[in-house]
Tab-separated table of C-alpha atoms and ligand atoms in Angstrom:
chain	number	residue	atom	x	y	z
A	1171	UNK	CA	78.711	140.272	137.062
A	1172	UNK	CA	75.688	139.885	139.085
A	1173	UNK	CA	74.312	136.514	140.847
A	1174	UNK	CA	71.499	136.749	137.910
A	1175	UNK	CA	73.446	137.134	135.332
A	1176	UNK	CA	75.711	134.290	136.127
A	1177	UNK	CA	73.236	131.720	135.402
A	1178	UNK	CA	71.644	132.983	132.372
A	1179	UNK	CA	72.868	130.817	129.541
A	1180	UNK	CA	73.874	132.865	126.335
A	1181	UNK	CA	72.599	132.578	122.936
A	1182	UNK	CA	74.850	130.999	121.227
A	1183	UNK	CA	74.946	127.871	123.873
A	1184	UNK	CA	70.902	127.904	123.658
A	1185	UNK	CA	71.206	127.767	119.818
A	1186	UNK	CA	73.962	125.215	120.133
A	1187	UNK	CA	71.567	122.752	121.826
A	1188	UNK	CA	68.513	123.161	119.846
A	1189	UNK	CA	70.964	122.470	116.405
A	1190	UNK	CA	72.433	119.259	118.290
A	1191	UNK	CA	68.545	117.783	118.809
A	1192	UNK	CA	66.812	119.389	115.245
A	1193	UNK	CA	67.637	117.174	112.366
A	1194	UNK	CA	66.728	117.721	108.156
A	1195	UNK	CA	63.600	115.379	107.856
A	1196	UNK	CA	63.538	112.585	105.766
A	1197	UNK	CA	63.100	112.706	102.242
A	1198	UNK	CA	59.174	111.572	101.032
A	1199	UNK	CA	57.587	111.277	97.291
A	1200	UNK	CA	56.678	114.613	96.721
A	1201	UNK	CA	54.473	116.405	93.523
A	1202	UNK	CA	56.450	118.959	92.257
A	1203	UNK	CA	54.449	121.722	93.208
A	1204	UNK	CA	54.693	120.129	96.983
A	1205	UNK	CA	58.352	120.125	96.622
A	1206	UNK	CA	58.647	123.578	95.639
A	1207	UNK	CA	60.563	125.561	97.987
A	1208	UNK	CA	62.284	121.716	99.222
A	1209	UNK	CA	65.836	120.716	99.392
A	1210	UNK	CA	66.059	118.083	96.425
A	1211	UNK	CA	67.153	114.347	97.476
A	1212	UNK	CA	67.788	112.744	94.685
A	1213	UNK	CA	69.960	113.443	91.440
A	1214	UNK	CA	67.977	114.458	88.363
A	1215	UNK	CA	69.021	112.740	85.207
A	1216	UNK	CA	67.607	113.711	81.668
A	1217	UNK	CA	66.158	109.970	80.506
A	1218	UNK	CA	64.986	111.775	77.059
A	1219	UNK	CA	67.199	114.163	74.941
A	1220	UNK	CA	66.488	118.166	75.480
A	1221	UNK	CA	64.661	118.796	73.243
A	1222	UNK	CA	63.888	115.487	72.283
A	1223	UNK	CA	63.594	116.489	68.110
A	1224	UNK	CA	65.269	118.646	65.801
A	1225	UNK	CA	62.709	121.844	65.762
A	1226	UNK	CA	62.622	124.665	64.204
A	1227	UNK	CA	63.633	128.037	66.325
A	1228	UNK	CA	61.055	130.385	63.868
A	1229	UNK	CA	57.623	130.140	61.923
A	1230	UNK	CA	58.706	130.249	58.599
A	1231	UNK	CA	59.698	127.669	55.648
A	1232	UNK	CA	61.642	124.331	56.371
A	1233	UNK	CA	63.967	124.197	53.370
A	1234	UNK	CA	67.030	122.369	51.982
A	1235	UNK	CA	69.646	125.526	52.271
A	1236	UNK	CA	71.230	124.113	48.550
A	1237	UNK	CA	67.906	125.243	47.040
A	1238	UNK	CA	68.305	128.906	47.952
A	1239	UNK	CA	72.001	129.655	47.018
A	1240	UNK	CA	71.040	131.982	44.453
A	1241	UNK	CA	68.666	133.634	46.331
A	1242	UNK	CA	68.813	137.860	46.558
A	1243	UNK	CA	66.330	141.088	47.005
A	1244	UNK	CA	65.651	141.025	43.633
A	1245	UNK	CA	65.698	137.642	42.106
A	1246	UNK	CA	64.164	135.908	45.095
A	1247	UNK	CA	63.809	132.076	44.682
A	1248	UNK	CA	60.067	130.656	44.569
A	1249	UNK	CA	59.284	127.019	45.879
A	1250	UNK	CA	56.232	125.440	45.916
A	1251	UNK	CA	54.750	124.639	49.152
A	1252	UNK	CA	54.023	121.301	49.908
A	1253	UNK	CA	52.476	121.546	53.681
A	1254	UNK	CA	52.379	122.508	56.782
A	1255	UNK	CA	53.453	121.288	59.987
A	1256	UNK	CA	52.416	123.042	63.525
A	1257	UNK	CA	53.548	122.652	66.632
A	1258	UNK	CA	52.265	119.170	68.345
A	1259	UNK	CA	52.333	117.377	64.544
A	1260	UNK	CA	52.747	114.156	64.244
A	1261	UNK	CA	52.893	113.726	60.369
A	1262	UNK	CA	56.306	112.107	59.101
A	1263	UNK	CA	56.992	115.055	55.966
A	1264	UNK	CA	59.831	115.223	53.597
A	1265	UNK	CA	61.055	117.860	51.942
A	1266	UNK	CA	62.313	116.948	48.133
A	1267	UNK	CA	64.607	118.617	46.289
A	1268	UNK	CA	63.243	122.451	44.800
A	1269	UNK	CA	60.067	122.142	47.177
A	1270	UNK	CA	59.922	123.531	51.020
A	1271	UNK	CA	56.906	123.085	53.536
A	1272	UNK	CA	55.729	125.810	56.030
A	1273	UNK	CA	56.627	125.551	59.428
A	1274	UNK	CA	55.651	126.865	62.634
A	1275	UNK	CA	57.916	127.277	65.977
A	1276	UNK	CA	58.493	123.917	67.787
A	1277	UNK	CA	57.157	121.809	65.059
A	1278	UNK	CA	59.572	118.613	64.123
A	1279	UNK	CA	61.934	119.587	61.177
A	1280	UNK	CA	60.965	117.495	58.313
A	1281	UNK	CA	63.359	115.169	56.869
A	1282	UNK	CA	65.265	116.297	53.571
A	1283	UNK	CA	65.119	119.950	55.359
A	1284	UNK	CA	68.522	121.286	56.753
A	1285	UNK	CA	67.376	125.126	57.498
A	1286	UNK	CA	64.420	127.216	58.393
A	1287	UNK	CA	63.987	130.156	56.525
A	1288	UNK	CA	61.839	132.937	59.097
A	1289	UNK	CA	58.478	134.530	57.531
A	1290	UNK	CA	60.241	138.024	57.788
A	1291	UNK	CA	62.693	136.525	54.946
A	1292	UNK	CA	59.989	135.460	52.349
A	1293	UNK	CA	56.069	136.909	50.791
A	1294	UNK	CA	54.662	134.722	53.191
A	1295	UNK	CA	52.907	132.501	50.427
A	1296	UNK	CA	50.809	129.393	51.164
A	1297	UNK	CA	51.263	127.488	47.683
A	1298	UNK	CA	54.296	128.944	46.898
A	1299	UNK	CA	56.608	131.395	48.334
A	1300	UNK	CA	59.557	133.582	47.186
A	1301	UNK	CA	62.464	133.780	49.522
A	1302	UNK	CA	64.468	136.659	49.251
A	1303	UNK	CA	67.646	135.755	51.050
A	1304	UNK	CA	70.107	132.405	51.189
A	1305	UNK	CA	70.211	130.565	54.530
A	1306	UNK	CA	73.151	128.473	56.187
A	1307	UNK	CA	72.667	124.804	56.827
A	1308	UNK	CA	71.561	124.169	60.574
A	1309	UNK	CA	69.907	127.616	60.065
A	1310	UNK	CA	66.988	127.786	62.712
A	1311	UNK	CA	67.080	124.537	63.732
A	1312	UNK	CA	67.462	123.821	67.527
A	1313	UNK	CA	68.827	120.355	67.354
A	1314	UNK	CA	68.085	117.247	69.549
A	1315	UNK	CA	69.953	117.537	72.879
A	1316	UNK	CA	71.457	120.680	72.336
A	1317	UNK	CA	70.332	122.201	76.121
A	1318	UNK	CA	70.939	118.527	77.560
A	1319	UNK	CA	71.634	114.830	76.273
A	1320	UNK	CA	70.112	111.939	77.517
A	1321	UNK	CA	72.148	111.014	80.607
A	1322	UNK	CA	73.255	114.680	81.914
A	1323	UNK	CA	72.131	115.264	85.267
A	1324	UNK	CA	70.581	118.587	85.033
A	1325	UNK	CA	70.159	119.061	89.043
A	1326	UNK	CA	72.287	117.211	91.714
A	1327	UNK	CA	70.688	116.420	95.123
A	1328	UNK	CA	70.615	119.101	97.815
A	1329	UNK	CA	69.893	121.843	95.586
A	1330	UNK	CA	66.810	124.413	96.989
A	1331	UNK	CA	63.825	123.947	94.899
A	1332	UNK	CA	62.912	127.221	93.319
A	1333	UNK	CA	60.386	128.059	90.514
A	1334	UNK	CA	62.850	127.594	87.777
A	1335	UNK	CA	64.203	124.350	89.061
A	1336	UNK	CA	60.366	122.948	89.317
A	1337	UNK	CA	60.235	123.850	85.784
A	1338	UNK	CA	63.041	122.275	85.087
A	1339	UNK	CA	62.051	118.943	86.132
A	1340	UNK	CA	58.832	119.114	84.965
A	1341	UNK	CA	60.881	119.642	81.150
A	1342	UNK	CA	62.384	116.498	82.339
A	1343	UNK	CA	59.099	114.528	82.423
A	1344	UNK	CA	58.991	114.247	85.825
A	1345	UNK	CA	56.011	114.440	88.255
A	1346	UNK	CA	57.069	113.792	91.399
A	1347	UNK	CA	60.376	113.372	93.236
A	1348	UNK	CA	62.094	112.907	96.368
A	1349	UNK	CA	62.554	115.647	98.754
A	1350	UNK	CA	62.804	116.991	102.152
A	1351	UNK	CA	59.207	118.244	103.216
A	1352	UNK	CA	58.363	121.073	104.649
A	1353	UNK	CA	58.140	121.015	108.492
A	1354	UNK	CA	54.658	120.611	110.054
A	1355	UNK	CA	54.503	123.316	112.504
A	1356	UNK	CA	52.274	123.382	114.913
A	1357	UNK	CA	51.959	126.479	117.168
A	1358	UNK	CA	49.531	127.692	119.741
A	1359	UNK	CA	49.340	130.630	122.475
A	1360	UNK	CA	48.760	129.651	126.042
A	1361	UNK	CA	46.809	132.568	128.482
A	1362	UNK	CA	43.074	132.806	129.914
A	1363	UNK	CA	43.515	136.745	128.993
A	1364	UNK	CA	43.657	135.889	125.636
A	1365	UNK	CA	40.688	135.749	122.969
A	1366	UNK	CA	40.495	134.900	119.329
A	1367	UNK	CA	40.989	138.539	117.152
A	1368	UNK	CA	37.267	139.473	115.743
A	1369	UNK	CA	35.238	138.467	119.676
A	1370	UNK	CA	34.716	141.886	121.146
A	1371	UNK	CA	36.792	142.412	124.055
A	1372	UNK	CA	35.775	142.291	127.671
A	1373	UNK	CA	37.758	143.881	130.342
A	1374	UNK	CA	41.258	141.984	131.159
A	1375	UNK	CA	40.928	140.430	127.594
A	1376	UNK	CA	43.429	140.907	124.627
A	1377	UNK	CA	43.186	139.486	121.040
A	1378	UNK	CA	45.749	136.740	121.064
A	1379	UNK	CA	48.196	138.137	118.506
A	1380	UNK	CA	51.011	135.730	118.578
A	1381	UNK	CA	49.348	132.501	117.417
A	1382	UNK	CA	48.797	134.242	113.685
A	1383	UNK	CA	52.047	135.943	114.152
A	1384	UNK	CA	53.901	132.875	114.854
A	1385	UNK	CA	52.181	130.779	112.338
A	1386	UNK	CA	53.036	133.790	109.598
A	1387	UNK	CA	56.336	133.629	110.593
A	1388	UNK	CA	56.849	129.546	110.675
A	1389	UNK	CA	55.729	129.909	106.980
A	1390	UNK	CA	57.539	132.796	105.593
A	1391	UNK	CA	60.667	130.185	107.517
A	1392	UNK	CA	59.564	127.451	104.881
A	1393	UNK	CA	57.170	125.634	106.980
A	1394	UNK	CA	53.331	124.503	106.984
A	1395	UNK	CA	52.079	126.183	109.745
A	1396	UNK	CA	48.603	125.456	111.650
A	1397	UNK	CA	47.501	128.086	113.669
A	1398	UNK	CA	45.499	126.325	116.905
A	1399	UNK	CA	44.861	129.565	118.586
A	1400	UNK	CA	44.569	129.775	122.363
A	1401	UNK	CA	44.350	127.369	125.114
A	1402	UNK	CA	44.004	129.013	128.265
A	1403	UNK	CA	46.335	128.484	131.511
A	1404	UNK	CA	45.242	124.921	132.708
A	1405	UNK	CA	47.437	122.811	132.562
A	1406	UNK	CA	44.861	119.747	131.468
A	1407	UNK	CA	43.729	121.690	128.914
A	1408	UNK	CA	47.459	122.411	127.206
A	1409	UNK	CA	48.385	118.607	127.791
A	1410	UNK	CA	45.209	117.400	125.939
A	1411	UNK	CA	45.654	120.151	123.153
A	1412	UNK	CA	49.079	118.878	122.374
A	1413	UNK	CA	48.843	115.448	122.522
A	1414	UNK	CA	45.973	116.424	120.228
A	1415	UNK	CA	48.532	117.943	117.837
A	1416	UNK	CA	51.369	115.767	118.059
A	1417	UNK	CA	50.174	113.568	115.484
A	1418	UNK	CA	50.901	116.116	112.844
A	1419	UNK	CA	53.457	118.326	114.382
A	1420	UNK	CA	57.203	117.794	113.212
A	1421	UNK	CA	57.705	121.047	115.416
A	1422	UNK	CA	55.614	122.443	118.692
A	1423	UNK	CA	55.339	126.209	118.901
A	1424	UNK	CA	53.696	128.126	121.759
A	1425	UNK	CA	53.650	131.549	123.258
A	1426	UNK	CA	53.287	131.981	127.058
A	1427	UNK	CA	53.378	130.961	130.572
A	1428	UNK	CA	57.074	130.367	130.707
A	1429	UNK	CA	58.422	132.296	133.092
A	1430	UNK	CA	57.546	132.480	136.712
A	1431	UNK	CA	54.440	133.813	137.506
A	1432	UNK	CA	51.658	131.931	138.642
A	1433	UNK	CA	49.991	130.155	136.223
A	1434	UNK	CA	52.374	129.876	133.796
A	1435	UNK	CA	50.929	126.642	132.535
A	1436	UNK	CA	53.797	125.435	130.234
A	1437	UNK	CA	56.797	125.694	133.046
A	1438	UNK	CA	54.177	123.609	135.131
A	1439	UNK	CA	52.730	120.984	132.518
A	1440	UNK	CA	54.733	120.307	129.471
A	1441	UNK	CA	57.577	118.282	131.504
A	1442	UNK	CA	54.516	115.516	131.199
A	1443	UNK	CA	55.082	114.964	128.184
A	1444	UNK	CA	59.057	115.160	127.913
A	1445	UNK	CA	61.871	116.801	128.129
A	1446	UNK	CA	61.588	120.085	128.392
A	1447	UNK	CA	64.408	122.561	129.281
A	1448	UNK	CA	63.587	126.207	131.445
A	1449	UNK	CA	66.736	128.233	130.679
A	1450	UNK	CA	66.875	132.221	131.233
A	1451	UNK	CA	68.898	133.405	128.185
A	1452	UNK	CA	71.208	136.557	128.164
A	1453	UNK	CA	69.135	138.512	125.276
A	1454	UNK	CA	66.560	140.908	125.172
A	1455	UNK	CA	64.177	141.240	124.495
A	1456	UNK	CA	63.355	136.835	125.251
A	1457	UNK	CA	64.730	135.994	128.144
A	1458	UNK	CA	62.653	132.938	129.607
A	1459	UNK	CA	63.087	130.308	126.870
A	1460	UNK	CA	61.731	126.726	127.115
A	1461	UNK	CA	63.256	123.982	124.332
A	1462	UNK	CA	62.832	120.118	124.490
A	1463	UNK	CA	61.614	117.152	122.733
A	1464	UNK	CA	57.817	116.140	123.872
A	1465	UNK	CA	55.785	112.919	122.410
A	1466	UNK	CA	56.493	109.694	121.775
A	1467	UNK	CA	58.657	110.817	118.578
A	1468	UNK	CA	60.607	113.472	120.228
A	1469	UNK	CA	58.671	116.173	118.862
A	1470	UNK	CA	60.994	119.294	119.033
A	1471	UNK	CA	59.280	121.645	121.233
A	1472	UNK	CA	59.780	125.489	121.701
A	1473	UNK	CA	57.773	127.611	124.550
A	1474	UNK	CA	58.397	130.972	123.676
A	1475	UNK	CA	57.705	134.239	126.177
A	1476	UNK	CA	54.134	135.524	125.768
A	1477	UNK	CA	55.146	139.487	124.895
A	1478	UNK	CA	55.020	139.639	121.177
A	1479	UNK	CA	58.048	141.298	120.438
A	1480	UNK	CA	59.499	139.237	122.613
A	1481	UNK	CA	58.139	135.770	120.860
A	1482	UNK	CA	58.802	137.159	117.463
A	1483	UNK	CA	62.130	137.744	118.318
A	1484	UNK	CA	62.535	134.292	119.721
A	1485	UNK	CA	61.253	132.641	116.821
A	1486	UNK	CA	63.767	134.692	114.396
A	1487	UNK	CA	66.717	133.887	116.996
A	1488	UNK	CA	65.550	130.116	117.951
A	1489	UNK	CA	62.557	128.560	115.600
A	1490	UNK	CA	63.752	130.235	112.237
A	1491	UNK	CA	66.785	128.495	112.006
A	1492	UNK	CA	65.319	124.748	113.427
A	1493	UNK	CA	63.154	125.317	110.747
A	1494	UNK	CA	65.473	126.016	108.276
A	1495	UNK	CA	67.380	123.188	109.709
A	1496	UNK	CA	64.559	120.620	109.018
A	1497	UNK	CA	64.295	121.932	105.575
A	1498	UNK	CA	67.663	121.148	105.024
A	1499	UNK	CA	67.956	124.410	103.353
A	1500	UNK	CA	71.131	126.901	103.947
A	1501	UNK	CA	71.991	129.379	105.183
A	1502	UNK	CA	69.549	128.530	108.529
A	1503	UNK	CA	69.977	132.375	109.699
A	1504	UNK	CA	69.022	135.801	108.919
A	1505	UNK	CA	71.640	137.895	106.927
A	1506	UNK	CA	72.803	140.654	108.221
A	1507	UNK	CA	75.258	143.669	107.050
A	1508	UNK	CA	76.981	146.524	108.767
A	1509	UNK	CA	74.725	149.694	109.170
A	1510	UNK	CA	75.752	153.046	110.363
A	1511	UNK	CA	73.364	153.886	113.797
A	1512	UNK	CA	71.604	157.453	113.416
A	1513	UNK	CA	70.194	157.078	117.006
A	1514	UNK	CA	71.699	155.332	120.549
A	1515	UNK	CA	70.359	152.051	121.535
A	1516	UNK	CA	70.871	151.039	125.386
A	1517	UNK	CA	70.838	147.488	126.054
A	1518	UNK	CA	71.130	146.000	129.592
A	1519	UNK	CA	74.634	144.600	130.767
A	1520	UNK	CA	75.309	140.849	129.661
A	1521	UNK	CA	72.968	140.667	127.300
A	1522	UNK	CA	72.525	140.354	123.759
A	1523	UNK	CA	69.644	142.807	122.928
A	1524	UNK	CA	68.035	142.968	119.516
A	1525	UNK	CA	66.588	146.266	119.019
A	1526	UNK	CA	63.448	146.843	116.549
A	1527	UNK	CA	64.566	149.207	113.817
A	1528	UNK	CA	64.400	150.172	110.131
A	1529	UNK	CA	67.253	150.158	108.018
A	1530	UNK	CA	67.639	151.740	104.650
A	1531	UNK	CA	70.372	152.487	101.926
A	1532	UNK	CA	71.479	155.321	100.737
A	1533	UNK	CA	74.416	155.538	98.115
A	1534	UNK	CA	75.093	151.960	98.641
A	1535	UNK	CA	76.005	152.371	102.225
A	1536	UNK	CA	72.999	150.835	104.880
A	1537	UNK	CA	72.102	153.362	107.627
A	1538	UNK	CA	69.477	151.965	110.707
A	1539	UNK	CA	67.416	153.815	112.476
A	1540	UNK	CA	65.742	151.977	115.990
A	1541	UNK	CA	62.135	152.319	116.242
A	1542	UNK	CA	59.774	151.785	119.193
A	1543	UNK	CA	60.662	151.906	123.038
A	1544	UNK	CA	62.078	148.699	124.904
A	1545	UNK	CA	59.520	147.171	125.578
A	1546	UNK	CA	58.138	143.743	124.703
A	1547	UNK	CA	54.472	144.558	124.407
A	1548	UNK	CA	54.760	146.971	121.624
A	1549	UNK	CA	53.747	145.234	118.832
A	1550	UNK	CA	52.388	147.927	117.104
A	1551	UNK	CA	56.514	149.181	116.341
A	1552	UNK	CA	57.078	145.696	115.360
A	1553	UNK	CA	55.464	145.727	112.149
A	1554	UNK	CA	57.012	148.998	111.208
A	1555	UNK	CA	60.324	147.090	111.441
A	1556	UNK	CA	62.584	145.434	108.815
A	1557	UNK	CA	65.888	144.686	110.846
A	1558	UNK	CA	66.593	144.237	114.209
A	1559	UNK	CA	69.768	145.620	115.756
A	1560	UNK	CA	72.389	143.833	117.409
A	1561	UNK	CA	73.482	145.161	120.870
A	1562	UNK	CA	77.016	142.643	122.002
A	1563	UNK	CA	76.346	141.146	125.691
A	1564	UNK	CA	79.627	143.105	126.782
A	1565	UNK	CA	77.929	146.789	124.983
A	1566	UNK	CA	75.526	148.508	127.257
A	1567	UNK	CA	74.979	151.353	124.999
A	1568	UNK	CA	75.807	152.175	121.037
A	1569	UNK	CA	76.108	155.813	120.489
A	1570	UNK	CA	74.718	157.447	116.861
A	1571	UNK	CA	77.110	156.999	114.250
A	1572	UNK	CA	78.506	154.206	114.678
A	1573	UNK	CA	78.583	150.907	112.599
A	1574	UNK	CA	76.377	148.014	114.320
A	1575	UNK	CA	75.311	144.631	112.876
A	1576	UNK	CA	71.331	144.717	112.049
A	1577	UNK	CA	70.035	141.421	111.097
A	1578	UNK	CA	67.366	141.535	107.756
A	1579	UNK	CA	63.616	140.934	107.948
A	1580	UNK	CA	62.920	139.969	104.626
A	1581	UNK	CA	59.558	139.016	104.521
A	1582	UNK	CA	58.968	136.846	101.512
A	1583	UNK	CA	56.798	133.701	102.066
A	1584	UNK	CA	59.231	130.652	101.061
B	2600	AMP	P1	53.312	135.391	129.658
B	2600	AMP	O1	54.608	135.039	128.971
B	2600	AMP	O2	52.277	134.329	129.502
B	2600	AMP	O3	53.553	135.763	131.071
B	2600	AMP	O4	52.756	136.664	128.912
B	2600	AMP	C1	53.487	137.883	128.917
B	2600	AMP	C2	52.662	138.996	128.324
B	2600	AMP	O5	52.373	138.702	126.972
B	2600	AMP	C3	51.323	139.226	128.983
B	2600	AMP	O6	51.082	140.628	128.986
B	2600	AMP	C4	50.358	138.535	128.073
B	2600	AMP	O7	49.070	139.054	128.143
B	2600	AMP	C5	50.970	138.767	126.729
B	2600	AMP	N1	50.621	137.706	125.809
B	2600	AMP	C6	50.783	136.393	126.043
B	2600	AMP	N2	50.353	135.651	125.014
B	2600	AMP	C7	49.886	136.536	124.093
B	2600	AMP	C8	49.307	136.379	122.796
B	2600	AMP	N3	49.111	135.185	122.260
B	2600	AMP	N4	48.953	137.487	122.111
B	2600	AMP	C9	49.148	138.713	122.663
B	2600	AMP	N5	49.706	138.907	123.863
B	2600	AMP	C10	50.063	137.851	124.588
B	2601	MG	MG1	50.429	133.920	130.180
């Protein structure tokens, strides 16, 4: 091993010390549609019966089953009709012996009725109507508290919020609940070269790519992202900006000016404001990685490398799962499965690379293909990718054919 590579700290020990400072945030009041996508806090009980009435399962004819014993194809049984009850109605009916009143799907079954006889069974008459077939007591009917009675807790805390278990608790009656919030992420690229995508470019200038990026990627994590955009490399300028953005930030994203070139505003400013970490990391593409707590509420902060590839890797490696963390929401990482390599992917000694690539399956078996050269700038290979491949820090090369770990893109905004 070489002098440099001595010192660079590994992956795992970088991860290790952003877990042991990024806590799940507290739970708050939320609406339901604002806890959507949240880890629930709170047990759900039902405080109502599901459904609350005995209803009736078809449109048809609420009945008393003893009425239609004799009933057949050809000497169908005729009862007068003595009303109607839709859905929503309110009216207290009874059903009397020899008469039956027309129903409609969700309406309350009237009392005296034990059965609901479906249109399909009967002439469909409004004053009367012959029935054709007999029908079992209970018949149609879906009875008070037959998906849950009141009392059963329908979802325990810490389960993930998805559409149906929103719906859920809106069937409950509720309207809002407790929750874990969504992390307020804040991120921002740092670089005087860099101008907002749309301003024609003058020469040295670049569209700052990473701020949208970065933002896209802190929400498709589960957060609420607010893209600042650029702040060039002064270092006044970046402390103003993010004391600025504290006050809503439960996590600090930037891209930029942390490694060691001149102006590399973040490695010379941000220690202002707290403490802030400079560690060289034994991965690539990402190497310079900065990770502390800044602000008076110990704000987790990340400074990621300015390359693109290089800060979208370090988000999916290092911000993804604090995210996920603060969410409260498992698992925190990526998946990944076993693919077979059709092509050789180098990767320098001692470090973990993670190689752009697109994996697909074929006969249930995964196969990845690596896509784009090394380096970090290529941004343009980066959105043709949907896995990244996993090089070991002791493997400097993997040869076609053999089985590697690729990690899944999925790209689905959470
Ligand atoms: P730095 O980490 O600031 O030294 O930047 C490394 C490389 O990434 C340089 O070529 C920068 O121009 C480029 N870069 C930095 N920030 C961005 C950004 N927001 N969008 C696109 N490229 C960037
Ligand atoms: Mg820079």
């Amino acid at each position: 091993m070489t002098a440099t590579e001595a010192d660079l700290t590994t992956v795992e020990a970088h991860l290790e010390r952003i877990l042991s400072v990024v806590e799940p945030l507290s739970p708050l009041d939320l609406t339901l549609l604002d806890a959507h996508g949240c880890v629930l806090a709170e047990d759900i009980a039902t405080t109502f019966p599901l459904p609350p009435f005995d209803n009736s399962a078809m449109d048809g004819y609420a009945v008393r089953s003893s009425d239609l014993a004799a009933a057949s194809e050809t000497a169908p049984v005729v009862l007068p009709v003595v009303g109607d009850i839709a859905a929503g109605s309110t009216g207290a009916y009874s059903v009397q012996p020899g008469l039956c009143v027309r129903i409609m799907t969700g309406a309350p079954i009237p009392s005296g009725a034990d059965a609901v006889v479906p249109l399909e069974w009967t002439d469909g008459g409004v004053a009367q109507v012959a029935i054709r077939q007999p029908v079992e007591p209970g018949r149609h009917i879906r009875p008070t508290g037959e998906d849950a009675p009141v009392g059963t807790t329908v979802l325990p805390a810490g389960v993930h919020l998805g559409s149906t278990q929103v719906g859920l608790l809106a069937a409950v009656g509720r309207e809002r609940v407790s929750a874990r919030p969504r992390p307020r992420v804040v991120v921002l690229s740092t670089g005087s070269e860099l101008v907002d995508p749309g301003t024609a470019l003058s020469p040295g200038r670049i569209p700052d790519s990473n701020s949208t990026l970065l933002t896209a990627a802190a929400r498709e994590a589960g957060g609420i992202a607010f893209r600042v955009g650029i702040v060039p490399d002064d270092p006044r300028m970046l402390l103003d900006t993010l004391e600025d953005q504290l006050i809503r930030a439960d996590l600090v994203v930037t891209s930029g000016g942390v490694s060691v070139g001149a102006y590399d505003v973040v490695k010379e400013a941000i220690g202002r404001l707290g403490e802030v970490r400079f560690d060289r990391i034994a991965m690539q593409p990402g190497m310079p990685q900065s990770f502390g707590v800044i602000g008076p509420d110990r704000t987790p902060f990340f400074g990621l490398p300015g390359n693109p590839v290089s800060a979208y890797v370090s988000f999916e490696v290092f911000v993804r799962p604090a995210i996920r963390r603060m969410l409260g929401v498992e698992p925190i990482h990526r998946p990944t499965v076993r693919a077979r390599l059709t092509s050789p992917v180098q990767s320098p000694p001692g470090r973990r690379t993670y190689a752009r690539a697109q994996l697909s399956v074929e006969g249930g078996t995964y196969s990845v293909t690596p896509i784009g050269g090394s380096g970090s700038h290529l941004i343009a290979s980066l959105a043709g990718a949907n896995a990244l491949v996993v090089v070991p820090e002791g493997t400097t090369q993997l040869d076609a054919g053999v089985s590697v770990t690729a990690m899944l893109l999925e790209r689905r905004h959470a």
